[in-house]
């Protein structure tokens, strides 16, 4: 696939070509590709521009998989460039994603009021944050 953007150099405009990475079809919220001129650089692009690339549970999972797999499948990757599609890099956590905070909600069958206190919610969220940090 070709990128329509041009970059100016001292010798004039140069057309950049992008090639689909072998992992590209594995992800729904990421675009993974590399450029012909930079064969050892893989670009991982957050691809939720309508939500300003806000990270939902699915994207966190995919980011972790992408960073584990890129460079380990014989693609020759030495550098990963993380960027966002659209107007901004990333809008932060997608707080509208029901799956993101699912572990923090008390279960419907649990009548124990202590499961709803702030300390227990914080402990549950801590393990989720640690999982998200392991993605990088």
PDB file of C-alpha atoms in Angstrom:
ATOM      1  CA  UNK A   1       0.000   0.000   0.000  1.00  0.00           C
ATOM      2  CA  UNK A   2       1.252   3.471  -0.838  1.00  0.00           C
ATOM      3  CA  UNK A   3       1.255   6.480   1.418  1.00  0.00           C
ATOM      4  CA  UNK A   4       0.175   9.603  -0.434  1.00  0.00           C
ATOM      5  CA  UNK A   5       2.259  11.858   1.785  1.00  0.00           C
ATOM      6  CA  UNK A   6       5.451  13.338   0.447  1.00  0.00           C
ATOM      7  CA  UNK A   7       8.458  14.479   2.370  1.00  0.00           C
ATOM      8  CA  UNK A   8      10.731  17.216   1.073  1.00  0.00           C
ATOM      9  CA  UNK A   9      14.445  16.669   0.946  1.00  0.00           C
ATOM     10  CA  UNK A  10      17.213  18.757  -0.578  1.00  0.00           C
ATOM     11  CA  UNK A  11      16.877  16.738  -3.786  1.00  0.00           C
ATOM     12  CA  UNK A  12      13.102  17.273  -4.025  1.00  0.00           C
ATOM     13  CA  UNK A  13       9.978  15.343  -2.939  1.00  0.00           C
ATOM     14  CA  UNK A  14      10.388  11.649  -2.175  1.00  0.00           C
ATOM     15  CA  UNK A  15       7.464   9.221  -2.229  1.00  0.00           C
ATOM     16  CA  UNK A  16       7.302   6.874   0.751  1.00  0.00           C
ATOM     17  CA  UNK A  17       5.987   3.369   0.288  1.00  0.00           C
ATOM     18  CA  UNK A  18       4.605   1.319   3.133  1.00  0.00           C
ATOM     19  CA  UNK A  19       4.372  -2.435   3.193  1.00  0.00           C
ATOM     20  CA  UNK A  20       2.005  -4.462   5.287  1.00  0.00           C
ATOM     21  CA  UNK A  21       3.727  -6.294   8.129  1.00  0.00           C
ATOM     22  CA  UNK A  22       3.127 -10.065   8.505  1.00  0.00           C
ATOM     23  CA  UNK A  23       1.299  -9.338  11.794  1.00  0.00           C
ATOM     24  CA  UNK A  24      -1.022  -6.719  10.261  1.00  0.00           C
ATOM     25  CA  UNK A  25      -4.042  -8.986   9.877  1.00  0.00           C
ATOM     26  CA  UNK A  26      -3.799 -10.173  13.483  1.00  0.00           C
ATOM     27  CA  UNK A  27      -5.010  -6.886  14.985  1.00  0.00           C
ATOM     28  CA  UNK A  28      -8.252  -4.914  14.742  1.00  0.00           C
ATOM     29  CA  UNK A  29      -7.270  -1.689  16.524  1.00  0.00           C
ATOM     30  CA  UNK A  30      -3.657  -1.432  15.361  1.00  0.00           C
ATOM     31  CA  UNK A  31      -2.007  -0.977  11.974  1.00  0.00           C
ATOM     32  CA  UNK A  32       1.385  -2.670  11.718  1.00  0.00           C
ATOM     33  CA  UNK A  33       3.593  -1.869   8.725  1.00  0.00           C
ATOM     34  CA  UNK A  34       7.099  -1.041   7.619  1.00  0.00           C
ATOM     35  CA  UNK A  35       8.599   1.236   4.998  1.00  0.00           C
ATOM     36  CA  UNK A  36      10.694   0.128   2.042  1.00  0.00           C
ATOM     37  CA  UNK A  37      13.353   2.739   2.808  1.00  0.00           C
ATOM     38  CA  UNK A  38      13.562   1.730   6.476  1.00  0.00           C
ATOM     39  CA  UNK A  39      13.344  -2.074   6.461  1.00  0.00           C
ATOM     40  CA  UNK A  40      14.381  -2.485  10.118  1.00  0.00           C
ATOM     41  CA  UNK A  41      11.799  -0.008  11.477  1.00  0.00           C
ATOM     42  CA  UNK A  42       8.295  -1.303  12.165  1.00  0.00           C
ATOM     43  CA  UNK A  43       5.466   1.182  12.684  1.00  0.00           C
ATOM     44  CA  UNK A  44       2.669   0.295  15.106  1.00  0.00           C
ATOM     45  CA  UNK A  45      -0.198   2.748  14.728  1.00  0.00           C
ATOM     46  CA  UNK A  46      -3.100   3.143  17.143  1.00  0.00           C
ATOM     47  CA  UNK A  47      -6.137   2.993  14.864  1.00  0.00           C
ATOM     48  CA  UNK A  48      -9.205   4.434  16.580  1.00  0.00           C
ATOM     49  CA  UNK A  49      -9.168   7.971  15.153  1.00  0.00           C
ATOM     50  CA  UNK A  50     -12.876   8.600  15.825  1.00  0.00           C
ATOM     51  CA  UNK A  51     -12.155   8.094  19.541  1.00  0.00           C
ATOM     52  CA  UNK A  52      -8.845  10.028  19.357  1.00  0.00           C
ATOM     53  CA  UNK A  53      -7.103   6.649  19.698  1.00  0.00           C
ATOM     54  CA  UNK A  54      -8.378   6.218  23.252  1.00  0.00           C
ATOM     55  CA  UNK A  55      -7.158   2.863  24.516  1.00  0.00           C
ATOM     56  CA  UNK A  56      -9.839   0.294  25.273  1.00  0.00           C
ATOM     57  CA  UNK A  57      -9.351  -3.224  26.690  1.00  0.00           C
ATOM     58  CA  UNK A  58      -8.963  -4.772  23.235  1.00  0.00           C
ATOM     59  CA  UNK A  59      -6.291  -2.267  22.199  1.00  0.00           C
ATOM     60  CA  UNK A  60      -4.296  -2.867  25.422  1.00  0.00           C
ATOM     61  CA  UNK A  61      -4.303  -6.577  24.666  1.00  0.00           C
ATOM     62  CA  UNK A  62      -3.235  -5.988  21.061  1.00  0.00           C
ATOM     63  CA  UNK A  63      -0.455  -3.553  22.015  1.00  0.00           C
ATOM     64  CA  UNK A  64       1.015  -6.176  24.319  1.00  0.00           C
ATOM     65  CA  UNK A  65       0.833  -8.848  21.616  1.00  0.00           C
ATOM     66  CA  UNK A  66       2.330  -6.540  18.998  1.00  0.00           C
ATOM     67  CA  UNK A  67       5.305  -5.554  21.133  1.00  0.00           C
ATOM     68  CA  UNK A  68       5.935  -9.194  22.090  1.00  0.00           C
ATOM     69  CA  UNK A  69       5.698 -10.472  18.506  1.00  0.00           C
ATOM     70  CA  UNK A  70       7.350  -7.710  16.451  1.00  0.00           C
ATOM     71  CA  UNK A  71      11.001  -8.576  15.985  1.00  0.00           C
ATOM     72  CA  UNK A  72      10.592 -12.155  17.156  1.00  0.00           C
ATOM     73  CA  UNK A  73       9.031 -13.564  13.985  1.00  0.00           C
ATOM     74  CA  UNK A  74      11.975 -13.052  11.642  1.00  0.00           C
ATOM     75  CA  UNK A  75      10.799  -9.681  10.307  1.00  0.00           C
ATOM     76  CA  UNK A  76      14.198  -8.032  10.856  1.00  0.00           C
ATOM     77  CA  UNK A  77      12.775  -5.361  13.155  1.00  0.00           C
ATOM     78  CA  UNK A  78      15.303  -3.402  15.213  1.00  0.00           C
ATOM     79  CA  UNK A  79      13.120  -0.421  16.109  1.00  0.00           C
ATOM     80  CA  UNK A  80       9.390   0.064  16.756  1.00  0.00           C
ATOM     81  CA  UNK A  81       7.748   3.432  16.139  1.00  0.00           C
ATOM     82  CA  UNK A  82       4.464   3.855  18.024  1.00  0.00           C
ATOM     83  CA  UNK A  83       2.152   6.533  16.667  1.00  0.00           C
ATOM     84  CA  UNK A  84      -1.515   7.434  16.446  1.00  0.00           C
ATOM     85  CA  UNK A  85      -3.768   7.781  13.435  1.00  0.00           C
ATOM     86  CA  UNK A  86      -5.850  10.878  12.884  1.00  0.00           C
ATOM     87  CA  UNK A  87      -5.453  14.213  14.654  1.00  0.00           C
ATOM     88  CA  UNK A  88      -3.830  13.070  17.877  1.00  0.00           C
ATOM     89  CA  UNK A  89      -1.551  10.417  19.281  1.00  0.00           C
ATOM     90  CA  UNK A  90      -3.766   9.057  22.064  1.00  0.00           C
ATOM     91  CA  UNK A  91      -6.721  10.286  24.087  1.00  0.00           C
ATOM     92  CA  UNK A  92      -5.828   8.118  27.110  1.00  0.00           C
ATOM     93  CA  UNK A  93      -8.030   5.380  28.536  1.00  0.00           C
ATOM     94  CA  UNK A  94     -11.424   4.899  26.894  1.00  0.00           C
ATOM     95  CA  UNK A  95     -13.638   5.288  29.968  1.00  0.00           C
ATOM     96  CA  UNK A  96     -16.725   4.356  27.918  1.00  0.00           C
ATOM     97  CA  UNK A  97     -15.408   0.811  27.361  1.00  0.00           C
ATOM     98  CA  UNK A  98     -17.443  -1.512  29.588  1.00  0.00           C
ATOM     99  CA  UNK A  99     -14.787  -4.262  29.421  1.00  0.00           C
ATOM    100  CA  UNK A 100     -12.024  -2.018  30.692  1.00  0.00           C
ATOM    101  CA  UNK A 101     -13.381  -1.670  34.212  1.00  0.00           C
ATOM    102  CA  UNK A 102     -15.357  -4.941  34.323  1.00  0.00           C
ATOM    103  CA  UNK A 103     -13.109  -6.455  37.014  1.00  0.00           C
ATOM    104  CA  UNK A 104     -13.752  -3.477  39.277  1.00  0.00           C
ATOM    105  CA  UNK A 105     -17.531  -3.882  39.362  1.00  0.00           C
ATOM    106  CA  UNK A 106     -18.957  -5.996  42.171  1.00  0.00           C
ATOM    107  CA  UNK A 107     -20.508  -9.238  40.997  1.00  0.00           C
ATOM    108  CA  UNK A 108     -24.286  -9.412  40.912  1.00  0.00           C
ATOM    109  CA  UNK A 109     -24.363 -12.509  43.144  1.00  0.00           C
ATOM    110  CA  UNK A 110     -22.177 -10.953  45.807  1.00  0.00           C
ATOM    111  CA  UNK A 111     -24.230  -9.552  48.698  1.00  0.00           C
ATOM    112  CA  UNK A 112     -21.106  -8.596  50.666  1.00  0.00           C
ATOM    113  CA  UNK A 113     -21.066  -4.792  50.970  1.00  0.00           C
ATOM    114  CA  UNK A 114     -17.301  -4.818  51.684  1.00  0.00           C
ATOM    115  CA  UNK A 115     -16.613  -5.843  48.073  1.00  0.00           C
ATOM    116  CA  UNK A 116     -17.667  -2.348  47.024  1.00  0.00           C
ATOM    117  CA  UNK A 117     -15.301  -0.340  49.202  1.00  0.00           C
ATOM    118  CA  UNK A 118     -12.584   1.865  47.710  1.00  0.00           C
ATOM    119  CA  UNK A 119      -9.661  -0.190  49.025  1.00  0.00           C
ATOM    120  CA  UNK A 120     -10.836  -3.401  47.343  1.00  0.00           C
ATOM    121  CA  UNK A 121     -11.534  -1.549  44.102  1.00  0.00           C
ATOM    122  CA  UNK A 122      -8.040  -0.037  44.238  1.00  0.00           C
ATOM    123  CA  UNK A 123      -6.442  -3.447  44.757  1.00  0.00           C
ATOM    124  CA  UNK A 124      -8.404  -4.875  41.832  1.00  0.00           C
ATOM    125  CA  UNK A 125      -7.422  -1.934  39.659  1.00  0.00           C
ATOM    126  CA  UNK A 126      -3.750  -2.275  40.649  1.00  0.00           C
ATOM    127  CA  UNK A 127      -3.539  -5.755  39.142  1.00  0.00           C
ATOM    128  CA  UNK A 128      -5.172  -4.456  35.968  1.00  0.00           C
ATOM    129  CA  UNK A 129      -2.689  -1.552  35.766  1.00  0.00           C
ATOM    130  CA  UNK A 130       0.224  -3.989  36.198  1.00  0.00           C
ATOM    131  CA  UNK A 131      -1.125  -6.083  33.312  1.00  0.00           C
ATOM    132  CA  UNK A 132      -1.378  -2.968  31.155  1.00  0.00           C
ATOM    133  CA  UNK A 133       2.183  -1.938  32.027  1.00  0.00           C
ATOM    134  CA  UNK A 134       3.427  -5.400  31.046  1.00  0.00           C
ATOM    135  CA  UNK A 135       2.112  -4.670  27.549  1.00  0.00           C
ATOM    136  CA  UNK A 136       5.110  -2.410  27.070  1.00  0.00           C
TER     137      UNK A 136
END
